[in-house]
PDB file of C-alpha atoms in Angstrom:
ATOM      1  CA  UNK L   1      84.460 341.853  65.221  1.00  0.00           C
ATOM      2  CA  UNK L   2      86.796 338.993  63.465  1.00  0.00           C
ATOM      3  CA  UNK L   3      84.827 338.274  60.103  1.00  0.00           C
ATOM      4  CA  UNK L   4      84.722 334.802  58.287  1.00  0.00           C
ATOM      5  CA  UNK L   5      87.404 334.206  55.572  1.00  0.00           C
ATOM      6  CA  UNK L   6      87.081 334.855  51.598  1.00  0.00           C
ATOM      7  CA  UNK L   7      87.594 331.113  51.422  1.00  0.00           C
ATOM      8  CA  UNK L   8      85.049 330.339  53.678  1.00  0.00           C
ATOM      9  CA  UNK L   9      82.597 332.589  52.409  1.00  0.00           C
ATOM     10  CA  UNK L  10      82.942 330.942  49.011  1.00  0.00           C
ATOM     11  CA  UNK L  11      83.160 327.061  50.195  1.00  0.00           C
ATOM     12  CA  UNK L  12      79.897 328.111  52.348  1.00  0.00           C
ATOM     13  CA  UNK L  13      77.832 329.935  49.527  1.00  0.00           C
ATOM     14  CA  UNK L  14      79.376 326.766  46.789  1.00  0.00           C
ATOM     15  CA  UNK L  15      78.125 324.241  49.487  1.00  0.00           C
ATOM     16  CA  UNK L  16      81.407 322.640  49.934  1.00  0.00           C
ATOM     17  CA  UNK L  17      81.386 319.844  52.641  1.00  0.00           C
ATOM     18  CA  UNK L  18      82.904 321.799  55.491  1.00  0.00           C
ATOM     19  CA  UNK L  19      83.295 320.204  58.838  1.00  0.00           C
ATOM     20  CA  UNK L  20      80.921 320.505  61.023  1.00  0.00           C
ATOM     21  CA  UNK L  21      82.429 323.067  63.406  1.00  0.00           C
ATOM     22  CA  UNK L  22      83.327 325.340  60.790  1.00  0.00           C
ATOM     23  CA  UNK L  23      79.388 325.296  58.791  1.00  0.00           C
ATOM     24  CA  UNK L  24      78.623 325.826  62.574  1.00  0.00           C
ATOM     25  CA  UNK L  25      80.408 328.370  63.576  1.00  0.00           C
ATOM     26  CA  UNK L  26      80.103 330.109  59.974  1.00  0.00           C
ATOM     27  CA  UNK L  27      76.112 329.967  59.744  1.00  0.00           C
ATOM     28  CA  UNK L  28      76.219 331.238  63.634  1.00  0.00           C
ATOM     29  CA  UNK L  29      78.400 334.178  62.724  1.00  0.00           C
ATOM     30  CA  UNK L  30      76.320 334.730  59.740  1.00  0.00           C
ATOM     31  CA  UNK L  31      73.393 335.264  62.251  1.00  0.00           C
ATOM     32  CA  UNK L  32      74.667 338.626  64.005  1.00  0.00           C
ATOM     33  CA  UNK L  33      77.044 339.758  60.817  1.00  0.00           C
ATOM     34  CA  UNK L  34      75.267 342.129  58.132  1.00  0.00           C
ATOM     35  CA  UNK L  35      78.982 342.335  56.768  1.00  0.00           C
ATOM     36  CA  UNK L  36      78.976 338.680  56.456  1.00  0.00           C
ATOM     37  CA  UNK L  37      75.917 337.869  54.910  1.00  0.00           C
ATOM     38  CA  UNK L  38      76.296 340.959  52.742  1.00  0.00           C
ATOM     39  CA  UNK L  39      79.818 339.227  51.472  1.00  0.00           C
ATOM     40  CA  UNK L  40      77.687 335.785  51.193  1.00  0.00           C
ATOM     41  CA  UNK L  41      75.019 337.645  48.878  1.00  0.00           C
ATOM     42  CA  UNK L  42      77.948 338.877  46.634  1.00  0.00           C
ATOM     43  CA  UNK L  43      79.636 335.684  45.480  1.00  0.00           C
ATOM     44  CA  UNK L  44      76.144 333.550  45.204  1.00  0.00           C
ATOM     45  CA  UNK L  45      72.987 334.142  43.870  1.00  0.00           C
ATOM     46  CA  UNK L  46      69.978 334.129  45.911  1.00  0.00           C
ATOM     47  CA  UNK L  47      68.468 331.410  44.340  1.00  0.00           C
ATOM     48  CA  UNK L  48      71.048 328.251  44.276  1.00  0.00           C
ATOM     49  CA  UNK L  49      71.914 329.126  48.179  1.00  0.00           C
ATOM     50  CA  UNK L  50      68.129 328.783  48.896  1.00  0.00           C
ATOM     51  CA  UNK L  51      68.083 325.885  46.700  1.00  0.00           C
ATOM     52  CA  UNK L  52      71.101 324.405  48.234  1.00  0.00           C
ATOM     53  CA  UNK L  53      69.629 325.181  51.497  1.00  0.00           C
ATOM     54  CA  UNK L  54      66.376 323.223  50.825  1.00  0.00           C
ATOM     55  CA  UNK L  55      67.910 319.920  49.473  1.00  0.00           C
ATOM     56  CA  UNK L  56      69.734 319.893  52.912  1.00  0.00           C
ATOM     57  CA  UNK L  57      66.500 319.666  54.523  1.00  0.00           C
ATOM     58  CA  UNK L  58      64.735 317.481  52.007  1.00  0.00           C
ATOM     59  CA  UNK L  59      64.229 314.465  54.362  1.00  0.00           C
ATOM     60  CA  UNK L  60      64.552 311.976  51.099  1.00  0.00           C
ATOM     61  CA  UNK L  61      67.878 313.885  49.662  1.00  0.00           C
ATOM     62  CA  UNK L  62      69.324 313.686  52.819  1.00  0.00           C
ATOM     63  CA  UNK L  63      72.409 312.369  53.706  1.00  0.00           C
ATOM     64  CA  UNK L  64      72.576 308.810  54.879  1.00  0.00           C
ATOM     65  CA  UNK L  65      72.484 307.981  58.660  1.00  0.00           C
ATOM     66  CA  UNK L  66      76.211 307.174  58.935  1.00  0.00           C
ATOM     67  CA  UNK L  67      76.825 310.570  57.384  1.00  0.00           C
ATOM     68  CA  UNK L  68      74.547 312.484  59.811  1.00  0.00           C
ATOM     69  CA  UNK L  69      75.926 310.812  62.914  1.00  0.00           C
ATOM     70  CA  UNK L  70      79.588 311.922  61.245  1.00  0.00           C
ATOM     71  CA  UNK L  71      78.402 315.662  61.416  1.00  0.00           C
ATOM     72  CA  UNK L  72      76.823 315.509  64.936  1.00  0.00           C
ATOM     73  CA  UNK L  73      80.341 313.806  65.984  1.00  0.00           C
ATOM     74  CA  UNK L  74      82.113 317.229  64.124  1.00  0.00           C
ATOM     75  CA  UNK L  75      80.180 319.845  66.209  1.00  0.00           C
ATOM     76  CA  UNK L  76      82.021 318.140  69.403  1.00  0.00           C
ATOM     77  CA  UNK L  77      85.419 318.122  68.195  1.00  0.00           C
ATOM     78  CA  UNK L  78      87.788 319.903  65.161  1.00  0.00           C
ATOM     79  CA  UNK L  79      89.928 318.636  62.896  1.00  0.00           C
ATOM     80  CA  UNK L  80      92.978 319.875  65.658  1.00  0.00           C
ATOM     81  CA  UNK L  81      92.020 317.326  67.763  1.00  0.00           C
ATOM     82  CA  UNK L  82      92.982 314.275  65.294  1.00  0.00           C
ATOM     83  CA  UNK L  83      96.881 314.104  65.668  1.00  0.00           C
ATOM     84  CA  UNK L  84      95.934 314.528  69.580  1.00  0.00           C
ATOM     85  CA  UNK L  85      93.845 311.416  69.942  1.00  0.00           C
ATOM     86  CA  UNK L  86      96.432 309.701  68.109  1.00  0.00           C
ATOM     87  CA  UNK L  87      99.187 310.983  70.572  1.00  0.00           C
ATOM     88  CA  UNK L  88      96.892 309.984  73.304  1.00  0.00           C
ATOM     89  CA  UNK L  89      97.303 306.627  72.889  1.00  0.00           C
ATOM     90  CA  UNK L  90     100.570 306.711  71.934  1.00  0.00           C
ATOM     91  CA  UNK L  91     101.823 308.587  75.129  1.00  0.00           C
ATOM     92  CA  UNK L  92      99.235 306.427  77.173  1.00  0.00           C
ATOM     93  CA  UNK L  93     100.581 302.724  75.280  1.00  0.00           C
ATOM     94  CA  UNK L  94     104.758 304.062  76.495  1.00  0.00           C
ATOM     95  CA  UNK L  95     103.177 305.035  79.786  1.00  0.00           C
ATOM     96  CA  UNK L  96     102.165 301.008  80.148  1.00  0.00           C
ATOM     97  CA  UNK L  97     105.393 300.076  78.515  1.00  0.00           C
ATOM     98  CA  UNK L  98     107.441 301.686  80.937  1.00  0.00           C
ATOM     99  CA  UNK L  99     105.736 300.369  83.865  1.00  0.00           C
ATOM    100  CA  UNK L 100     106.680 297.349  83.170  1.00  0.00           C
ATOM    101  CA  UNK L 101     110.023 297.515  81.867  1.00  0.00           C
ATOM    102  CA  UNK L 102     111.591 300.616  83.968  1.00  0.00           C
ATOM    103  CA  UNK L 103     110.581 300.750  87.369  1.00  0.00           C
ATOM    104  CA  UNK L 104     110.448 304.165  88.577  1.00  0.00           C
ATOM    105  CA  UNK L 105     111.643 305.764  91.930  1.00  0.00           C
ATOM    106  CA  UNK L 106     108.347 307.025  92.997  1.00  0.00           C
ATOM    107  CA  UNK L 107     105.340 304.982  94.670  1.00  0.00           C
ATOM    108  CA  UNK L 108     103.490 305.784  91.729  1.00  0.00           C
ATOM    109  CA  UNK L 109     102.902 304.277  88.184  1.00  0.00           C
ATOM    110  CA  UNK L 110     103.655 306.312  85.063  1.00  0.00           C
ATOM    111  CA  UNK L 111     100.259 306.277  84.519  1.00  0.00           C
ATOM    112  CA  UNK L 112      99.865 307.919  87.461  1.00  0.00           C
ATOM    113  CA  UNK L 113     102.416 311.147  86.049  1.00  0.00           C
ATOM    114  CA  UNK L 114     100.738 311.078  82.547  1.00  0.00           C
ATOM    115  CA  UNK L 115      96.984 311.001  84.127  1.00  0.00           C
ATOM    116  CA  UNK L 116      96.754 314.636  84.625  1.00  0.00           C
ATOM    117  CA  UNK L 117      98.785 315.962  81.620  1.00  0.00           C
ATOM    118  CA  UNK L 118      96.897 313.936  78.653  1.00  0.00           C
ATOM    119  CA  UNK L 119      93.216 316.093  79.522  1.00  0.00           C
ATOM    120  CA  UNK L 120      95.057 318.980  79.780  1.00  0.00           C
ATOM    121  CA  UNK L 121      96.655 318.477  76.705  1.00  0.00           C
ATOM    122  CA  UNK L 122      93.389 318.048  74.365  1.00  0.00           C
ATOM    123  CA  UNK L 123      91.653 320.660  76.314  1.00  0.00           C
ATOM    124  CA  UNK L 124      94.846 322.936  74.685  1.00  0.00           C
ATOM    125  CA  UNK L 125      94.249 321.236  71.376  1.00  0.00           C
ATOM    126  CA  UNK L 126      90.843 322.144  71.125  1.00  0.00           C
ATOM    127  CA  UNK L 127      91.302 325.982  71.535  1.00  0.00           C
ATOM    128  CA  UNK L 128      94.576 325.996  69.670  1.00  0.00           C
ATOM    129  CA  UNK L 129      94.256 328.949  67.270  1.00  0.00           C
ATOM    130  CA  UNK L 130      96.905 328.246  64.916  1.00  0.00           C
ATOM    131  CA  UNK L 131      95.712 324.696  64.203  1.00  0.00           C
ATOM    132  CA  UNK L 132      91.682 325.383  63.614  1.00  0.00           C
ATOM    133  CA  UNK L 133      90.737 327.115  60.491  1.00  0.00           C
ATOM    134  CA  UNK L 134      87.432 328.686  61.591  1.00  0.00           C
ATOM    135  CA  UNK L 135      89.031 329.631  65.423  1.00  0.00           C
ATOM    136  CA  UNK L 136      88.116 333.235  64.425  1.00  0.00           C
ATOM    137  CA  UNK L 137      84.490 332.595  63.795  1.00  0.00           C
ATOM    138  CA  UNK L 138      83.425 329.583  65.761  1.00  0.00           C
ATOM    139  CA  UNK L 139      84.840 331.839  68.972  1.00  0.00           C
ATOM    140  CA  UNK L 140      83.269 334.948  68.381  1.00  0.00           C
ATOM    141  CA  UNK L 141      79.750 333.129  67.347  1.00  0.00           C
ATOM    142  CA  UNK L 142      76.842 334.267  70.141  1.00  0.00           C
ATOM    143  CA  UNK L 143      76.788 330.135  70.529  1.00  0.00           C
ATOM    144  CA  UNK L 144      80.082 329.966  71.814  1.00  0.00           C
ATOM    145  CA  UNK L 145      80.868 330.424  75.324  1.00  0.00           C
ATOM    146  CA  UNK L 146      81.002 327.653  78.353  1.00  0.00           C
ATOM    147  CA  UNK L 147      78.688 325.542  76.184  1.00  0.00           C
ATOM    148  CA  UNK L 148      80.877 325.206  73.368  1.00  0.00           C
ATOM    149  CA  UNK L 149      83.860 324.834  76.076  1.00  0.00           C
ATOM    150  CA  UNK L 150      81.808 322.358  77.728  1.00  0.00           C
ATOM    151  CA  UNK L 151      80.710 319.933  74.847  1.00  0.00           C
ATOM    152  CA  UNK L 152      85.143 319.591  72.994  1.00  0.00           C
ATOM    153  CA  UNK L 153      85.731 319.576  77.237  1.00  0.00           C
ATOM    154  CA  UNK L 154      83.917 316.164  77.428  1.00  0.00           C
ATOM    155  CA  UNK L 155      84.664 315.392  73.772  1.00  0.00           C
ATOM    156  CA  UNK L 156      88.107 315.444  75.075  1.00  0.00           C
ATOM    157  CA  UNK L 157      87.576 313.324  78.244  1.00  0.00           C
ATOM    158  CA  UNK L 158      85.429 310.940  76.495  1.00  0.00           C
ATOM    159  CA  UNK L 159      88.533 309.660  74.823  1.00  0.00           C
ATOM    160  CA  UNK L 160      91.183 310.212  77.609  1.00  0.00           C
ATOM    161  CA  UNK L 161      89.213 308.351  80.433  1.00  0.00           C
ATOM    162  CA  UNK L 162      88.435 305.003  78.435  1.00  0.00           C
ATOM    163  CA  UNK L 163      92.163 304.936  77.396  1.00  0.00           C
ATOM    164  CA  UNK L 164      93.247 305.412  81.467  1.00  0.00           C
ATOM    165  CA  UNK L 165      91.350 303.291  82.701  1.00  0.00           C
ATOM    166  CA  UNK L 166      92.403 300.256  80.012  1.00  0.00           C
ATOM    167  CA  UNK L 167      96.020 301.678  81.106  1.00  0.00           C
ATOM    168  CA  UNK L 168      95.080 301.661  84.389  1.00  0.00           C
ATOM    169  CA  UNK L 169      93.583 298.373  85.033  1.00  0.00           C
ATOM    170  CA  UNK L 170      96.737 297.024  83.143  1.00  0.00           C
ATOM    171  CA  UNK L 171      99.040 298.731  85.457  1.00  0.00           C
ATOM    172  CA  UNK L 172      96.793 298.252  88.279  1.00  0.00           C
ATOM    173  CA  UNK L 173      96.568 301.739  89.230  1.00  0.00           C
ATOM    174  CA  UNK L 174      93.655 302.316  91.582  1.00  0.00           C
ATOM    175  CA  UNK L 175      90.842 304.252  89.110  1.00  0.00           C
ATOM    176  CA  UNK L 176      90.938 307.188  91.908  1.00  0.00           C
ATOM    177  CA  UNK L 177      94.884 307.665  91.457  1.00  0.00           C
ATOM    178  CA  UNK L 178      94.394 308.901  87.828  1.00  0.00           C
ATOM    179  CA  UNK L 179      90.993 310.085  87.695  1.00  0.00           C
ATOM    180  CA  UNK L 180      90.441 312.599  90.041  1.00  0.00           C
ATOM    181  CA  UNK L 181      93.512 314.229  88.913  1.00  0.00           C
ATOM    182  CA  UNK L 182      92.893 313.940  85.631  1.00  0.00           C
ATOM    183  CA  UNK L 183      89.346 315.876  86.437  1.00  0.00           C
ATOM    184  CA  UNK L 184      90.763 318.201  88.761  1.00  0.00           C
ATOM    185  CA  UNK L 185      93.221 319.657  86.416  1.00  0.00           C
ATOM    186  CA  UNK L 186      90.314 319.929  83.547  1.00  0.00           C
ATOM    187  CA  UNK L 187      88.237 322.022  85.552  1.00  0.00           C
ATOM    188  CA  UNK L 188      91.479 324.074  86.704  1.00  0.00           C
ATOM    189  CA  UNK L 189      92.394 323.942  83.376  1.00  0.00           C
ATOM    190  CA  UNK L 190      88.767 325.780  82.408  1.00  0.00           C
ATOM    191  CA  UNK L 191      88.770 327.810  85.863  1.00  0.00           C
ATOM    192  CA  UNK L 192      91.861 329.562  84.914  1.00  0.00           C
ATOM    193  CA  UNK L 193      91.289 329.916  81.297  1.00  0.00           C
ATOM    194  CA  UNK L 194      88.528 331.856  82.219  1.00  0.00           C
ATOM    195  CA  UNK L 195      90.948 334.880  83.103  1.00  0.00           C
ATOM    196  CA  UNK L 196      93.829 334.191  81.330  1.00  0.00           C
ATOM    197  CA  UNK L 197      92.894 331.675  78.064  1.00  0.00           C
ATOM    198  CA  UNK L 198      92.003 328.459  78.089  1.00  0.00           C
ATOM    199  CA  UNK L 199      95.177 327.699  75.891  1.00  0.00           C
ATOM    200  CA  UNK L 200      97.753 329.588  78.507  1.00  0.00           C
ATOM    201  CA  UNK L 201      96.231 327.766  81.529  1.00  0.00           C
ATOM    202  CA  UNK L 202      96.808 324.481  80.343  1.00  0.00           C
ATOM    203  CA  UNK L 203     100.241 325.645  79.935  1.00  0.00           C
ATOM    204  CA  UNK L 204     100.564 326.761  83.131  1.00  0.00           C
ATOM    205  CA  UNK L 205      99.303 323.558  85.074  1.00  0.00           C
ATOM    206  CA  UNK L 206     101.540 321.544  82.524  1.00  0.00           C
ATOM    207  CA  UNK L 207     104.377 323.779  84.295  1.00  0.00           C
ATOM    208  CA  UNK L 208     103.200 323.521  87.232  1.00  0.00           C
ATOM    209  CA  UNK L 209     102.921 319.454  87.538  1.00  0.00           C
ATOM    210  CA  UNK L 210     105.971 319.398  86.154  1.00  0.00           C
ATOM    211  CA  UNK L 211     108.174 321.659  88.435  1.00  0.00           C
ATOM    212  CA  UNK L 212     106.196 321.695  91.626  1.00  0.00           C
ATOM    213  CA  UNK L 213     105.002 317.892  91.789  1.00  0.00           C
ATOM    214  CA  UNK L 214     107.398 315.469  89.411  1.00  0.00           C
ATOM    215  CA  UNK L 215     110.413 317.440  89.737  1.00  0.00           C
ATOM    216  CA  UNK L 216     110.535 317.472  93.550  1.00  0.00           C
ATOM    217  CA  UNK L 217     109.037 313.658  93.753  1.00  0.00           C
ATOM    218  CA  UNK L 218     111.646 312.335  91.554  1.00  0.00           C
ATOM    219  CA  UNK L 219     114.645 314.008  93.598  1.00  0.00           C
ATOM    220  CA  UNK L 220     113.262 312.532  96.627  1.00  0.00           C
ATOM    221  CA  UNK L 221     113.198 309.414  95.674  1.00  0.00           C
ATOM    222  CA  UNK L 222     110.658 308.246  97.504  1.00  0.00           C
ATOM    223  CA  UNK L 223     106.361 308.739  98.307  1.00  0.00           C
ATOM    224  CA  UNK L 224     104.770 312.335  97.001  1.00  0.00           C
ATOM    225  CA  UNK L 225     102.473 313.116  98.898  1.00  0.00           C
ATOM    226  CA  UNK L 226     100.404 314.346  95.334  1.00  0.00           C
ATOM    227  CA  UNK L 227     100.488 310.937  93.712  1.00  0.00           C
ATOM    228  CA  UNK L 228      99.440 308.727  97.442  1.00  0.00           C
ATOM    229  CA  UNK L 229      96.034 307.910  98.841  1.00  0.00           C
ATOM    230  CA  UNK L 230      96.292 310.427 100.914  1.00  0.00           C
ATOM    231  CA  UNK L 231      96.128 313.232  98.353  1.00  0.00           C
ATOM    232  CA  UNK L 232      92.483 311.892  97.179  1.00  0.00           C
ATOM    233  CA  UNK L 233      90.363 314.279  99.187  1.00  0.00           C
ATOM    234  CA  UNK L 234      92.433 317.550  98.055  1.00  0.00           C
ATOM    235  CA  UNK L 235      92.318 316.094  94.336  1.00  0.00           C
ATOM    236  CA  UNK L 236      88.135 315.767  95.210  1.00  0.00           C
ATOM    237  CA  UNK L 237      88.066 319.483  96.591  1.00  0.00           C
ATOM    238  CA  UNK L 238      90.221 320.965  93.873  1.00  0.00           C
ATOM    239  CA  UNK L 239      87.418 318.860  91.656  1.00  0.00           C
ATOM    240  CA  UNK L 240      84.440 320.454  93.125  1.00  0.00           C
ATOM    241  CA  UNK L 241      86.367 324.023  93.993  1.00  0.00           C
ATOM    242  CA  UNK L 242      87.543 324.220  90.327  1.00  0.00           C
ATOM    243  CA  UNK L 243      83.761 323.225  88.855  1.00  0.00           C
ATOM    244  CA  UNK L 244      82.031 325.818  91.013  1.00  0.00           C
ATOM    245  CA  UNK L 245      84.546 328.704  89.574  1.00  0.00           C
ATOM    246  CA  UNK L 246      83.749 327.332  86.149  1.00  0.00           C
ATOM    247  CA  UNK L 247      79.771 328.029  86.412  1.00  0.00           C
ATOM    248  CA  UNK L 248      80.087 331.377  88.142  1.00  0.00           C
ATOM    249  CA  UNK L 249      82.678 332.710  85.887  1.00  0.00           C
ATOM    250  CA  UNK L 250      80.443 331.289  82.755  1.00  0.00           C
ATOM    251  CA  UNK L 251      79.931 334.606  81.222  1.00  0.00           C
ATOM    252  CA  UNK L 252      84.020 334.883  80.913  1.00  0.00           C
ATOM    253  CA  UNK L 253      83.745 332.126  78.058  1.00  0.00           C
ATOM    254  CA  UNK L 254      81.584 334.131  75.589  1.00  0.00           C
ATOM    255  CA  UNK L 255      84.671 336.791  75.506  1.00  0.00           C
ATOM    256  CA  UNK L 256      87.069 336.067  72.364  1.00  0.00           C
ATOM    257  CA  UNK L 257      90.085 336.673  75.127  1.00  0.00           C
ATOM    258  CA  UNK L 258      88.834 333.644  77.231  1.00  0.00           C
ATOM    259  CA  UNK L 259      89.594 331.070  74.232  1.00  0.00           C
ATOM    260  CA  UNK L 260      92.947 332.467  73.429  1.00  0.00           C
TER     261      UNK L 260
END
């Protein structure tokens, strides 16, 4: 079992304000680890940490509303995530650029080639192990699993979706030509991380989209078949297909090896 950091032991027990994914995942891990909590009782008294506990849940030493809502947002996303939302819009604001200064080849918009990547991306983000502190404990908590996946899953496409459609209706790219791409290669994205890692599959379909669909598309020259009309109804079934793997396979998320 992957144990919580000396560090984190000490910032918990000194009630240091952590974000809210790692006091989540720490106080879950704390739950199932005698180790843990046997550390925890070693570098704090008894007393203070039950004090410390208590003023949390003193109603009138509570932490102001705007602070509150600031910790729900933190259980949804990590700290990771921050230089991705920022690159979001970024990648999303050249995608409109280009549009309209370099036409492309292709019967497509650039939105249209960036719609299924940007998801994919923060999905990757979000699981990254080298970029979130507490990846070790929040991972191997019992809480994690497809409901942790779930919740940074539509943390993530709460930002993307607003920014494609704004790029999108500025472009005026049909909504169906980047969402139901962008949706069908999250749930892929989650489908195949359940056997191989949620961070290698969104590697993979980056490769993929890349090599099977631009690549060919822009030697062509001319209408893919993946970024027409036509493709809508296999983007839907990959959709639904994809979301229906997810839920049976749920019980591969609460291994460690599925959030690699």
């Amino acid at each position: 079992m992957n144990h919580a950091s000396d560090r984190l032991i000490a910032d918990y027990a000194a009630g240091a304000d952590l974000p809210g994914d790692q006091l989540w995942g720490v106080e879950a891990h704390l739950e199932t680890c005698a180790v843990c909590r046997a550390r925890l009782a070693a570098v704090a008294p008894a007393q203070p940490l039950v004090e410390a506990v208590w003023s949390r849940l003193d109603l009138d030493a509570g932490p102001a509303p705007v602070r509150r809502r600031r910790r729900r947002l933190d259980t949804w996303v990590t700290p990771a995530m921050v230089p991705w939302l920022v690159m979001t819009a970024l990648v999303t604001l050249l995608a409109v650029l280009l549009d309209r200064v370099w036409p492309i080849v292709l019967d497509a918009t650039v939105v249209q080639l960036f719609a299924p990547v940007l998801p994919v991306l923060g999905v990757a983000a979000s699981w990254a192990r080298g970029l979130d502190p507490a990846y070790e404990v929040v991972t191997a908590t019992p809480r994690a699993g497809l409901y942790l996946v779930t919740r940074r899953t539509v943390a993530v496409l709460a930002v993307v979706l607003p920014v494609l459609a704004v790029a999108g209706l500025l472009t005026g790219t049909a909504p169906a030509l980047w969402l139901l791409p962008s949706l069908a290669f999250t749930t892929g994205t989650l489908a195949l991380g359940g056997l191989v890692g949620i961070s290698r599959a969104a590697y993979a379909l980056l490769a993929v989209w890349v090599v099977v669909i631009l690549l060919p598309a822009f030697a062509a020259q001319g209408q893919t078949f993946a970024l027409s009309t036509g493709s809508l109804p296999v983007w839907a079934g990959i959709f639904a297909l994809t979301s229906v793997v997810v839920v049976l396979r749920r019980t591969a998320f609460t291994r460690l090896g599925a959030h690699h």
